[in-house]
Amino acid sequence: MAYQTTNPFDGKTSATFPECDAATLEAKLQQASDCFDQWRTTAFAERTAVLAKAAAILRERPDEFASLITLEMGKLIAQSRGEVALCAAILDYYAQHAEGFLAPETLPTQSGTAVVESAPIGVLFGVEPWNFPYYQIARFAAPNLMAGNVVMVKHASNVPQCALAFERLLHEAGAPAGAYTNLFISKDQVAQVIDDPRIRGVALTGSEAAGAVVAARAGHNLKKTTMELGGSDAFIVLEDADLERAVKGAIQGRMGNAGQACTASKRFIVVEALADQFLEQFQAALASFKPGNPMDKDTTLAPLCSEDALGHLLQQVRRAVEGGARVVSGGGRADHAGAFMQPTILTDIDPANPAYKEEFFGPVALFFRVPDEDAAIALANDSPFGLGGSVFSSDIDRAKRVASRIETGMVFINRPASSAPDLPFGGIKNSGYGRELSGAGIQEFVNKKLIRVA
Ligand code: NAP
């Protein structure tokens, strides 16, 4: 697919970028490899200066970066600004804490002394998605650059200007040539890069399908991977929940980023006692969303990232209905030019319905009513995914006990999922493996090297 900017609000293509030819790709790989030879030994203070400067630039000129997100994938402009601010926080977080996270660790031993050092491993390759065009790269690049690795990124083909803006940002902040490299490459070239002996680790954020292809290729080459894949997060509302808070959380959880988040709340599992009231208030709140230009700060419903994405979601809804689901809100394209989906609620989804196990990447909520807490947990766990999830209850100890029984990577109590630099992010089952962010994220691609003195 060509790398191009097509505004999902008006369908206009405003920029196209050619894919790398073989000689350019080879030169970029060699430059990254040469850069690693010096970057691996730069002092933490020098790496910190680069990342802190990049964070400062994002804070000084947020609109320059935010408007490209909205142009290329349609995010509401206020949310694009929020994403830019989060990236600045991630860059700063690793600038400040990396040295501590990677400090040599002295181990107690029976005799002699033993130390574990954390050494960089080389050039890393990331394959990244469009839904948070800077945040996804920041959480891969920031820890790894601070660890002394260098990174190359193949970004999604619909956000090429964001991809270039992030590369420029790091260069402007003082990163040497080759420390961060954007690659406009084909899927065949992705395979070639993974095979290249100069690449020592591979990270992918995206769909299960892409994850399976990239992880298999890396596995064939005995290269470590991290996989941040899809999710169908459960949003459990127990009978003692604060209903107003739960409905507000449901709206944020399902509608943020027009529903196109891996940790969006996707399956609403409500205990019978609150089910009717919750559904009625959720429906009413969803009805208030109005499509419009995402650059306009008053717009509440953003388009999906592309016509293709909308077509795919509409087809999933159609299949769900053919499988017996009932549409209680929305269900179709919104009455507005552009790739807009009506906020939608589907109910009566039985386990045989394909929707039961699918991820809906857009503003489509699957609603389930259950008799009690145990049934809610069982339903939450009956999923191929395990990324995030939420539990609403006014009894925090109870909510924690429920959280412990959910098979997933992250659980949020009395709020929808969210991400912060200091909280580990990642999943289990088909949602992938490995963690990004926090102290855990910086440990994924370092060599925990034992040095033992007799
Ligand atoms: P996608 O199609 O898998 O695309 C993600 C990236 O993978 C893009 O750069 C894409 O390139 C590339 N890609 C796709 N197929 C490939 C292949 N066969 N070989 C090599 N590269 C390949 O993902 P998407 O559907 O656009 O993004 C949404 C998915 O990402 C959802 O499932 C969402 O839940 C998941 N996600 C997960 C997380 C997380 O942290 N767990 C975060 C965000 C999103 P092209 O653009 O050129 O196709």
Short mmCIF file of C-alpha atoms and ligand atoms in Angstrom, two decimals:
data_model
loop_
_atom_site.label_atom_id
_atom_site.label_comp_id
_atom_site.label_asym_id
_atom_site.label_seq_id
_atom_site.Cartn_x
_atom_site.Cartn_y
_atom_site.Cartn_z
CA MET A 1 0.00 0.00 0.00
CA ALA A 2 1.23 3.50 -0.78
CA TYR A 3 2.22 5.79 2.05
CA GLN A 4 -0.24 8.63 1.76
CA THR A 5 -2.20 11.25 3.65
CA THR A 6 -5.92 10.86 3.01
CA ASN A 7 -8.10 12.95 5.28
CA PRO A 8 -10.92 10.67 6.52
CA PHE A 9 -13.14 13.71 7.03
CA ASP A 10 -13.25 14.79 3.37
CA GLY A 11 -11.59 11.88 1.59
CA LYS A 12 -8.95 14.11 -0.02
CA THR A 13 -5.45 12.75 -0.59
CA SER A 14 -2.98 15.56 -0.06
CA ALA A 15 0.42 13.83 -0.02
CA THR A 16 1.99 10.60 -1.24
CA PHE A 17 5.42 9.26 -0.34
CA PRO A 18 7.38 6.70 -2.35
CA GLU A 19 8.59 3.49 -0.74
CA CYS A 20 12.30 3.10 -0.09
CA ASP A 21 14.34 1.54 -2.90
CA ALA A 22 16.76 -1.28 -2.09
CA ALA A 23 19.88 0.92 -2.02
CA THR A 24 18.28 3.50 0.30
CA LEU A 25 17.07 0.79 2.66
CA GLU A 26 20.54 -0.74 2.79
CA ALA A 27 22.10 2.67 3.49
CA LYS A 28 19.63 3.33 6.32
CA LEU A 29 20.28 -0.07 7.91
CA GLN A 30 24.02 0.51 7.77
CA GLN A 31 23.66 4.01 9.19
CA ALA A 32 21.61 2.65 12.11
CA SER A 33 24.16 -0.07 12.72
CA ASP A 34 27.06 2.44 12.65
CA CYS A 35 25.12 4.75 14.95
CA PHE A 36 24.62 1.93 17.47
CA ASP A 37 28.39 1.51 17.74
CA GLN A 38 28.69 5.00 19.20
CA TRP A 39 25.24 5.47 20.82
CA ARG A 40 25.64 2.35 22.97
CA THR A 41 28.51 4.02 24.84
CA THR A 42 27.15 7.56 25.09
CA ALA A 43 26.60 8.69 28.66
CA PHE A 44 23.05 8.61 30.06
CA ALA A 45 23.31 12.38 30.47
CA GLU A 46 23.78 12.79 26.72
CA ARG A 47 20.82 10.56 25.85
CA THR A 48 18.74 12.33 28.51
CA ALA A 49 19.49 15.70 26.91
CA VAL A 50 18.12 14.48 23.56
CA LEU A 51 14.89 13.06 24.95
CA ALA A 52 14.27 15.99 27.28
CA LYS A 53 14.78 18.38 24.38
CA ALA A 54 12.31 16.40 22.24
CA ALA A 55 9.76 16.61 25.06
CA ALA A 56 10.33 20.35 25.35
CA ILE A 57 9.75 20.82 21.60
CA LEU A 58 6.45 18.93 21.81
CA ARG A 59 5.36 21.16 24.67
CA GLU A 60 6.44 24.33 22.85
CA ARG A 61 4.75 23.47 19.54
CA PRO A 62 1.91 21.03 20.30
CA ASP A 63 -0.36 22.18 17.47
CA GLU A 64 2.23 21.56 14.78
CA PHE A 65 2.24 17.88 15.80
CA ALA A 66 -1.41 17.53 16.85
CA SER A 67 -2.85 18.90 13.61
CA LEU A 68 -1.03 16.22 11.60
CA ILE A 69 -2.70 13.47 13.65
CA THR A 70 -6.13 14.95 12.99
CA LEU A 71 -5.39 15.50 9.31
CA GLU A 72 -4.17 11.97 8.70
CA MET A 73 -6.38 9.76 10.88
CA GLY A 74 -9.21 12.02 11.97
CA LYS A 75 -8.76 12.20 15.76
CA LEU A 76 -10.62 15.05 17.48
CA ILE A 77 -8.13 17.89 17.77
CA ALA A 78 -8.37 18.11 21.59
CA GLN A 79 -7.52 14.40 21.81
CA SER A 80 -4.62 14.89 19.38
CA ARG A 81 -3.24 17.58 21.68
CA GLY A 82 -3.67 15.17 24.59
CA GLU A 83 -1.67 12.56 22.70
CA VAL A 84 1.17 15.03 22.07
CA ALA A 85 1.26 15.93 25.78
CA LEU A 86 1.37 12.24 26.73
CA CYS A 87 4.33 11.70 24.38
CA ALA A 88 6.19 14.57 26.01
CA ALA A 89 5.55 12.94 29.39
CA ILE A 90 6.85 9.57 28.14
CA LEU A 91 10.02 11.11 26.72
CA ASP A 92 10.65 12.98 29.98
CA TYR A 93 9.88 9.94 32.10
CA TYR A 94 12.53 7.80 30.44
CA ALA A 95 14.97 10.72 30.28
CA GLN A 96 14.69 10.98 34.07
CA HIS A 97 14.44 7.34 35.12
CA ALA A 98 16.29 5.18 32.61
CA GLU A 99 19.63 5.28 34.36
CA GLY A 100 18.03 4.13 37.62
CA PHE A 101 16.05 1.37 35.90
CA LEU A 102 19.19 0.06 34.23
CA ALA A 103 21.62 0.43 37.11
CA PRO A 104 23.81 -2.64 37.69
CA GLU A 105 22.28 -4.99 40.25
CA THR A 106 24.47 -6.75 42.79
CA LEU A 107 23.23 -10.27 43.57
CA PRO A 108 23.71 -12.16 46.82
CA THR A 109 25.81 -15.25 46.04
CA GLN A 110 27.27 -18.16 48.02
CA SER A 111 30.79 -17.02 47.20
CA GLY A 112 32.52 -14.22 45.35
CA THR A 113 30.50 -11.37 43.87
CA ALA A 114 27.92 -11.24 41.11
CA VAL A 115 26.53 -8.26 39.24
CA VAL A 116 23.88 -8.08 36.51
CA GLU A 117 24.41 -5.30 34.00
CA SER A 118 21.77 -4.12 31.53
CA ALA A 119 23.47 -3.71 28.17
CA PRO A 120 21.85 -2.54 24.93
CA ILE A 121 21.46 -5.21 22.25
CA GLY A 122 21.58 -3.28 18.98
CA VAL A 123 19.32 -2.01 16.23
CA LEU A 124 15.63 -2.62 16.96
CA PHE A 125 12.81 -2.63 14.44
CA GLY A 126 9.27 -1.47 15.26
CA VAL A 127 6.10 -1.92 13.19
CA GLU A 128 3.53 0.55 14.44
CA PRO A 129 -0.17 1.42 13.95
CA TRP A 130 -1.94 4.64 13.04
CA ASN A 131 -4.40 4.94 15.94
CA PHE A 132 -2.04 6.92 18.20
CA PRO A 133 0.54 7.93 15.63
CA TYR A 134 3.10 9.47 18.01
CA TYR A 135 2.29 7.74 21.30
CA GLN A 136 2.79 4.26 19.82
CA ILE A 137 6.26 5.21 18.59
CA ALA A 138 7.19 7.17 21.72
CA ARG A 139 6.61 4.19 23.97
CA PHE A 140 8.89 2.05 21.79
CA ALA A 141 11.56 4.65 20.96
CA ALA A 142 11.97 6.49 24.29
CA PRO A 143 12.97 3.56 26.54
CA ASN A 144 15.07 1.92 23.89
CA LEU A 145 17.01 5.03 22.95
CA MET A 146 17.68 5.63 26.64
CA ALA A 147 18.87 2.02 26.99
CA GLY A 148 21.45 2.64 24.26
CA ASN A 149 19.67 0.76 21.48
CA VAL A 150 18.84 2.49 18.20
CA VAL A 151 15.47 2.11 16.51
CA MET A 152 14.01 1.86 13.03
CA VAL A 153 10.26 2.18 12.53
CA LYS A 154 7.86 1.13 9.82
CA HIS A 155 4.79 3.21 10.58
CA ALA A 156 1.28 2.60 9.25
CA SER A 157 0.89 3.69 5.65
CA ASN A 158 -1.93 6.18 6.40
CA VAL A 159 0.11 8.39 8.77
CA PRO A 160 3.30 9.18 6.81
CA GLN A 161 3.49 12.83 7.83
CA CYS A 162 3.26 11.91 11.52
CA ALA A 163 6.00 9.33 10.90
CA LEU A 164 8.25 11.98 9.38
CA ALA A 165 7.39 14.55 12.06
CA PHE A 166 8.52 12.19 14.82
CA GLU A 167 11.80 11.45 13.04
CA ARG A 168 12.40 15.19 12.55
CA LEU A 169 11.58 15.83 16.20
CA LEU A 170 14.34 13.54 17.42
CA HIS A 171 16.86 14.92 14.97
CA GLU A 172 15.98 18.47 15.96
CA ALA A 173 16.46 17.40 19.58
CA GLY A 174 20.01 16.29 18.78
CA ALA A 175 19.74 12.53 18.13
CA PRO A 176 22.59 11.48 15.83
CA ALA A 177 21.74 10.26 12.32
CA GLY A 178 20.72 6.62 12.56
CA ALA A 179 19.51 6.71 16.17
CA TYR A 180 15.91 6.92 14.98
CA THR A 181 15.03 6.03 11.39
CA ASN A 182 11.64 6.14 9.72
CA LEU A 183 11.18 3.56 6.97
CA PHE A 184 8.56 3.82 4.23
CA ILE A 185 8.77 0.17 3.24
CA SER A 186 6.61 -2.57 1.73
CA LYS A 187 5.57 -5.73 3.58
CA ASP A 188 8.21 -7.68 1.65
CA GLN A 189 10.80 -5.20 2.86
CA VAL A 190 9.49 -5.61 6.43
CA ALA A 191 10.37 -9.29 6.12
CA GLN A 192 13.77 -8.41 4.69
CA VAL A 193 14.50 -6.00 7.56
CA ILE A 194 13.49 -8.64 10.14
CA ASP A 195 15.84 -11.13 8.44
CA ASP A 196 18.74 -8.66 8.43
CA PRO A 197 21.44 -9.71 10.93
CA ARG A 198 21.95 -6.08 11.98
CA ILE A 199 18.42 -6.09 13.49
CA ARG A 200 18.47 -7.59 17.00
CA GLY A 201 14.87 -7.25 18.19
CA VAL A 202 11.42 -6.59 16.80
CA ALA A 203 8.37 -4.90 18.35
CA LEU A 204 4.93 -4.74 16.76
CA THR A 205 1.79 -2.94 17.80
CA GLY A 206 -1.19 -3.75 15.64
CA SER A 207 -3.62 -6.50 14.71
CA GLU A 208 -3.33 -10.19 15.52
CA ALA A 209 -2.87 -10.92 11.82
CA ALA A 210 0.13 -8.61 11.45
CA GLY A 211 1.50 -9.78 14.79
CA ALA A 212 1.39 -13.42 13.72
CA VAL A 213 3.27 -12.66 10.47
CA VAL A 214 5.94 -10.49 12.08
CA ALA A 215 6.44 -12.69 15.17
CA ALA A 216 6.77 -15.80 12.99
CA ARG A 217 9.40 -14.14 10.83
CA ALA A 218 11.33 -12.90 13.83
CA GLY A 219 11.02 -16.30 15.54
CA HIS A 220 12.44 -17.97 12.44
CA ASN A 221 15.43 -15.66 12.86
CA LEU A 222 15.62 -16.31 16.64
CA LYS A 223 14.97 -12.66 17.39
CA LYS A 224 13.15 -11.50 20.46
CA THR A 225 9.79 -9.79 19.92
CA THR A 226 7.18 -7.90 21.86
CA MET A 227 3.61 -7.94 20.57
CA GLU A 228 0.99 -5.33 21.51
CA LEU A 229 -2.11 -6.58 19.72
CA GLY A 230 -5.87 -6.16 19.77
CA GLY A 231 -8.32 -6.44 22.60
CA SER A 232 -11.99 -6.77 23.44
CA ASP A 233 -11.88 -5.39 26.95
CA ALA A 234 -14.61 -6.23 29.42
CA PHE A 235 -16.27 -3.35 31.26
CA ILE A 236 -17.94 -4.95 34.26
CA VAL A 237 -20.61 -3.08 36.20
CA LEU A 238 -21.54 -4.76 39.51
CA GLU A 239 -24.87 -4.11 41.22
CA ASP A 240 -23.26 -1.84 43.85
CA ALA A 241 -21.61 0.45 41.26
CA ASP A 242 -22.13 4.19 41.12
CA LEU A 243 -24.31 4.21 38.00
CA GLU A 244 -23.55 7.76 36.91
CA ARG A 245 -19.84 7.13 37.17
CA ALA A 246 -20.17 3.84 35.30
CA VAL A 247 -22.07 5.45 32.42
CA LYS A 248 -19.57 8.28 32.21
CA GLY A 249 -16.73 5.75 32.19
CA ALA A 250 -18.49 3.70 29.53
CA ILE A 251 -18.78 6.72 27.26
CA GLN A 252 -15.13 7.64 27.70
CA GLY A 253 -14.04 4.04 27.36
CA ARG A 254 -15.99 3.33 24.18
CA MET A 255 -15.91 6.72 22.45
CA GLY A 256 -12.35 7.97 23.04
CA ASN A 257 -10.40 8.05 19.75
CA ALA A 258 -13.74 7.25 18.02
CA GLY A 259 -13.52 3.81 19.58
CA GLN A 260 -10.27 2.97 17.81
CA ALA A 261 -8.16 2.05 20.82
CA CYS A 262 -6.79 -1.36 21.68
CA THR A 263 -7.84 -0.85 25.32
CA ALA A 264 -11.20 0.72 24.50
CA SER A 265 -14.04 -0.74 26.54
CA LYS A 266 -15.72 -3.09 24.08
CA ARG A 267 -17.83 -5.60 26.02
CA PHE A 268 -20.18 -4.06 28.57
CA ILE A 269 -21.07 -6.72 31.11
CA VAL A 270 -23.68 -5.43 33.53
CA VAL A 271 -25.22 -7.26 36.46
CA GLU A 272 -28.98 -7.67 36.03
CA ALA A 273 -29.95 -5.35 38.89
CA LEU A 274 -28.46 -2.33 37.06
CA ALA A 275 -28.70 -3.53 33.46
CA ASP A 276 -31.86 -1.66 32.32
CA GLN A 277 -30.87 1.63 33.91
CA PHE A 278 -27.32 1.39 32.60
CA LEU A 279 -28.47 0.59 29.07
CA GLU A 280 -30.99 3.41 29.01
CA GLN A 281 -28.47 6.02 30.23
CA PHE A 282 -25.69 4.69 27.99
CA GLN A 283 -27.99 4.92 24.97
CA ALA A 284 -29.01 8.47 25.84
CA ALA A 285 -25.42 9.58 26.27
CA LEU A 286 -24.33 8.02 22.96
CA ALA A 287 -27.16 9.79 21.15
CA SER A 288 -25.61 13.15 21.99
CA PHE A 289 -22.50 12.61 19.81
CA LYS A 290 -22.49 14.78 16.68
CA PRO A 291 -20.30 14.19 13.63
CA GLY A 292 -18.29 17.11 12.28
CA ASN A 293 -14.87 18.33 11.29
CA PRO A 294 -12.39 16.85 13.81
CA MET A 295 -10.29 20.03 13.52
CA ASP A 296 -13.24 21.93 15.03
CA LYS A 297 -12.98 21.88 18.82
CA ASP A 298 -16.77 21.61 19.21
CA THR A 299 -17.09 18.36 17.23
CA THR A 300 -17.83 15.35 19.43
CA LEU A 301 -17.90 12.45 16.94
CA ALA A 302 -14.76 11.96 14.85
CA PRO A 303 -14.63 9.99 11.62
CA LEU A 304 -12.97 6.58 11.61
CA CYS A 305 -9.46 6.56 10.18
CA SER A 306 -10.54 5.58 6.66
CA GLU A 307 -13.42 4.47 4.44
CA ASP A 308 -11.96 0.95 4.54
CA ALA A 309 -12.05 0.90 8.34
CA LEU A 310 -15.69 2.06 8.27
CA GLY A 311 -16.59 -0.57 5.67
CA HIS A 312 -15.00 -3.28 7.81
CA LEU A 313 -16.87 -2.19 10.94
CA LEU A 314 -20.21 -1.99 9.11
CA GLN A 315 -19.65 -5.49 7.80
CA GLN A 316 -18.93 -6.76 11.34
CA VAL A 317 -22.20 -5.19 12.56
CA ARG A 318 -24.07 -6.78 9.65
CA ARG A 319 -22.62 -10.20 10.43
CA ALA A 320 -23.45 -9.78 14.12
CA VAL A 321 -27.07 -9.00 13.24
CA GLU A 322 -27.26 -11.96 10.85
CA GLY A 323 -25.98 -14.04 13.77
CA GLY A 324 -28.92 -12.92 15.96
CA ALA A 325 -27.68 -9.70 17.59
CA ARG A 326 -30.11 -6.83 18.10
CA VAL A 327 -29.20 -3.21 17.33
CA VAL A 328 -30.52 -0.97 20.10
CA SER A 329 -28.67 2.20 19.01
CA GLY A 330 -27.11 3.28 15.74
CA GLY A 331 -25.94 0.40 13.59
CA GLY A 332 -25.04 2.27 10.41
CA ARG A 333 -23.09 5.01 8.77
CA ALA A 334 -23.70 8.43 10.34
CA ASP A 335 -25.64 10.92 8.24
CA HIS A 336 -22.62 13.05 7.36
CA ALA A 337 -20.04 13.03 4.56
CA GLY A 338 -16.80 11.33 5.66
CA ALA A 339 -15.96 8.00 7.30
CA PHE A 340 -18.42 8.40 10.21
CA MET A 341 -19.97 5.51 12.14
CA GLN A 342 -23.02 5.99 14.32
CA PRO A 343 -22.38 5.18 17.98
CA THR A 344 -23.88 1.72 18.21
CA ILE A 345 -25.03 -0.74 20.86
CA LEU A 346 -25.58 -4.41 20.07
CA THR A 347 -27.31 -6.78 22.49
CA ASP A 348 -28.39 -10.44 22.44
CA ILE A 349 -24.98 -11.70 21.33
CA ASP A 350 -24.73 -15.39 22.03
CA PRO A 351 -21.47 -17.36 22.02
CA ALA A 352 -22.11 -18.68 18.50
CA ASN A 353 -22.31 -15.16 17.08
CA PRO A 354 -19.01 -14.16 15.41
CA ALA A 355 -19.24 -10.82 17.27
CA TYR A 356 -18.86 -12.65 20.59
CA LYS A 357 -15.14 -13.15 20.01
CA GLU A 358 -14.28 -10.28 17.67
CA GLU A 359 -12.69 -6.92 18.30
CA PHE A 360 -14.87 -3.98 17.15
CA PHE A 361 -12.45 -1.17 16.32
CA GLY A 362 -14.82 1.79 16.39
CA PRO A 363 -17.82 3.12 18.34
CA VAL A 364 -19.72 -0.17 18.63
CA ALA A 365 -20.52 -1.44 22.12
CA LEU A 366 -21.45 -5.06 22.82
CA PHE A 367 -23.87 -5.20 25.74
CA PHE A 368 -24.36 -8.27 27.93
CA ARG A 369 -26.53 -8.70 31.03
CA VAL A 370 -25.47 -11.28 33.62
CA PRO A 371 -27.05 -12.53 36.87
CA ASP A 372 -24.09 -11.90 39.17
CA GLU A 373 -20.39 -11.30 39.74
CA ASP A 374 -19.30 -14.87 38.95
CA ALA A 375 -21.15 -14.81 35.63
CA ALA A 376 -19.57 -11.44 34.82
CA ILE A 377 -16.08 -12.82 35.43
CA ALA A 378 -16.77 -15.97 33.42
CA LEU A 379 -18.01 -13.92 30.47
CA ALA A 380 -15.08 -11.49 30.71
CA ASN A 381 -12.68 -14.43 30.54
CA ASP A 382 -14.48 -16.12 27.65
CA SER A 383 -12.48 -14.17 25.07
CA PRO A 384 -9.47 -14.85 22.89
CA PHE A 385 -8.08 -11.51 24.08
CA GLY A 386 -6.66 -10.31 27.40
CA LEU A 387 -5.47 -6.73 27.17
CA GLY A 388 -7.28 -4.41 29.61
CA GLY A 389 -10.62 -4.24 31.40
CA SER A 390 -12.62 -2.30 33.98
CA VAL A 391 -14.60 -3.15 37.10
CA PHE A 392 -17.14 -0.77 38.60
CA SER A 393 -18.17 -1.28 42.23
CA SER A 394 -18.48 0.96 45.27
CA ASP A 395 -16.64 -1.71 47.28
CA ILE A 396 -12.98 -1.35 46.26
CA ASP A 397 -11.85 -4.57 47.96
CA ARG A 398 -14.53 -6.49 46.11
CA ALA A 399 -13.55 -4.82 42.84
CA LYS A 400 -9.91 -5.80 43.44
CA ARG A 401 -10.92 -9.41 44.08
CA VAL A 402 -12.86 -9.40 40.80
CA ALA A 403 -9.91 -7.76 39.02
CA SER A 404 -7.61 -10.55 40.25
CA ARG A 405 -9.87 -13.15 38.64
CA ILE A 406 -9.93 -11.53 35.20
CA GLU A 407 -7.49 -13.05 32.73
CA THR A 408 -6.00 -9.92 31.27
CA GLY A 409 -2.95 -7.65 31.31
CA MET A 410 -4.45 -4.57 33.01
CA VAL A 411 -7.59 -3.87 35.05
CA PHE A 412 -8.89 -0.42 35.97
CA ILE A 413 -11.26 0.03 38.89
CA ASN A 414 -14.06 2.57 38.56
CA ARG A 415 -12.57 4.02 35.38
CA PRO A 416 -11.95 3.05 31.79
CA ALA A 417 -8.46 1.98 30.73
CA SER A 418 -5.83 4.66 30.43
CA SER A 419 -2.13 4.87 29.85
CA ALA A 420 0.60 6.69 31.77
CA PRO A 421 4.38 6.63 31.41
CA ASP A 422 4.86 4.94 34.79
CA LEU A 423 2.28 2.14 34.35
CA PRO A 424 3.13 -1.10 32.50
CA PHE A 425 1.06 -1.65 29.36
CA GLY A 426 0.49 -4.98 27.63
CA GLY A 427 -1.59 -8.10 27.41
CA ILE A 428 -1.87 -11.88 27.42
CA LYS A 429 -3.54 -14.43 25.12
CA ASN A 430 -4.09 -13.08 21.59
CA SER A 431 -3.50 -9.55 22.86
CA GLY A 432 0.21 -10.32 22.73
CA TYR A 433 3.15 -10.46 25.10
CA GLY A 434 5.74 -8.20 26.61
CA ARG A 435 5.21 -4.83 28.22
CA GLU A 436 5.75 -1.26 27.19
CA LEU A 437 6.07 1.81 29.45
CA SER A 438 7.18 1.94 33.13
CA GLY A 439 10.30 0.20 34.39
CA ALA A 440 9.11 -3.01 32.71
CA GLY A 441 9.13 -1.49 29.22
CA ILE A 442 12.81 -0.59 29.26
CA GLN A 443 13.85 -4.14 30.23
CA GLU A 444 12.46 -5.84 27.10
CA PHE A 445 15.41 -5.30 24.78
CA VAL A 446 18.42 -5.23 27.09
CA ASN A 447 20.93 -7.95 27.79
CA LYS A 448 20.78 -8.82 31.48
CA LYS A 449 24.43 -9.72 31.58
CA LEU A 450 25.84 -11.59 34.56
CA ILE A 451 29.36 -10.74 35.64
CA ARG A 452 30.63 -13.02 38.35
CA VAL A 453 33.93 -12.68 40.17
CA ALA A 454 35.28 -15.88 41.74
P1 NAP B 1 -2.47 -3.54 11.39
O1 NAP B 1 -3.18 -3.65 10.12
O2 NAP B 1 -1.93 -4.77 12.03
O3 NAP B 1 -1.31 -2.46 11.16
C1 NAP B 1 -0.33 -2.20 12.14
C2 NAP B 1 1.02 -2.08 11.46
O4 NAP B 1 1.39 -3.35 10.93
C3 NAP B 1 1.04 -1.12 10.28
O5 NAP B 1 2.28 -0.48 10.23
C4 NAP B 1 0.86 -2.05 9.09
O6 NAP B 1 1.36 -1.52 7.90
C5 NAP B 1 1.69 -3.23 9.54
N1 NAP B 1 1.33 -4.49 8.91
C6 NAP B 1 0.10 -4.98 8.70
N2 NAP B 1 0.19 -6.22 8.13
C7 NAP B 1 1.50 -6.49 7.99
C8 NAP B 1 2.22 -7.60 7.46
N3 NAP B 1 1.61 -8.68 6.99
N4 NAP B 1 3.56 -7.54 7.46
C9 NAP B 1 4.19 -6.47 7.95
N5 NAP B 1 3.57 -5.38 8.46
C10 NAP B 1 2.23 -5.40 8.50
O7 NAP B 1 -3.31 -2.86 12.52
P2 NAP B 1 -4.53 -1.90 12.35
O8 NAP B 1 -5.71 -2.73 12.12
O9 NAP B 1 -4.24 -0.80 11.43
O10 NAP B 1 -4.50 -1.29 13.84
C11 NAP B 1 -5.38 -1.62 14.79
C12 NAP B 1 -5.01 -2.86 15.60
O11 NAP B 1 -3.91 -2.56 16.44
C13 NAP B 1 -6.14 -3.25 16.51
O12 NAP B 1 -6.28 -4.64 16.59
C14 NAP B 1 -5.70 -2.68 17.84
O13 NAP B 1 -6.32 -3.26 18.95
C15 NAP B 1 -4.22 -2.92 17.78
N6 NAP B 1 -3.50 -2.04 18.72
C16 NAP B 1 -2.90 -2.61 19.82
C17 NAP B 1 -2.26 -1.83 20.76
C18 NAP B 1 -1.63 -2.41 21.97
O14 NAP B 1 -0.83 -1.72 22.62
N7 NAP B 1 -1.92 -3.63 22.37
C19 NAP B 1 -2.22 -0.44 20.56
C20 NAP B 1 -2.85 0.09 19.44
C21 NAP B 1 -3.47 -0.73 18.52
P3 NAP B 1 0.37 -0.89 6.77
O15 NAP B 1 -0.26 0.29 7.37
O16 NAP B 1 1.31 -0.56 5.68
O17 NAP B 1 -0.61 -1.96 6.43
#
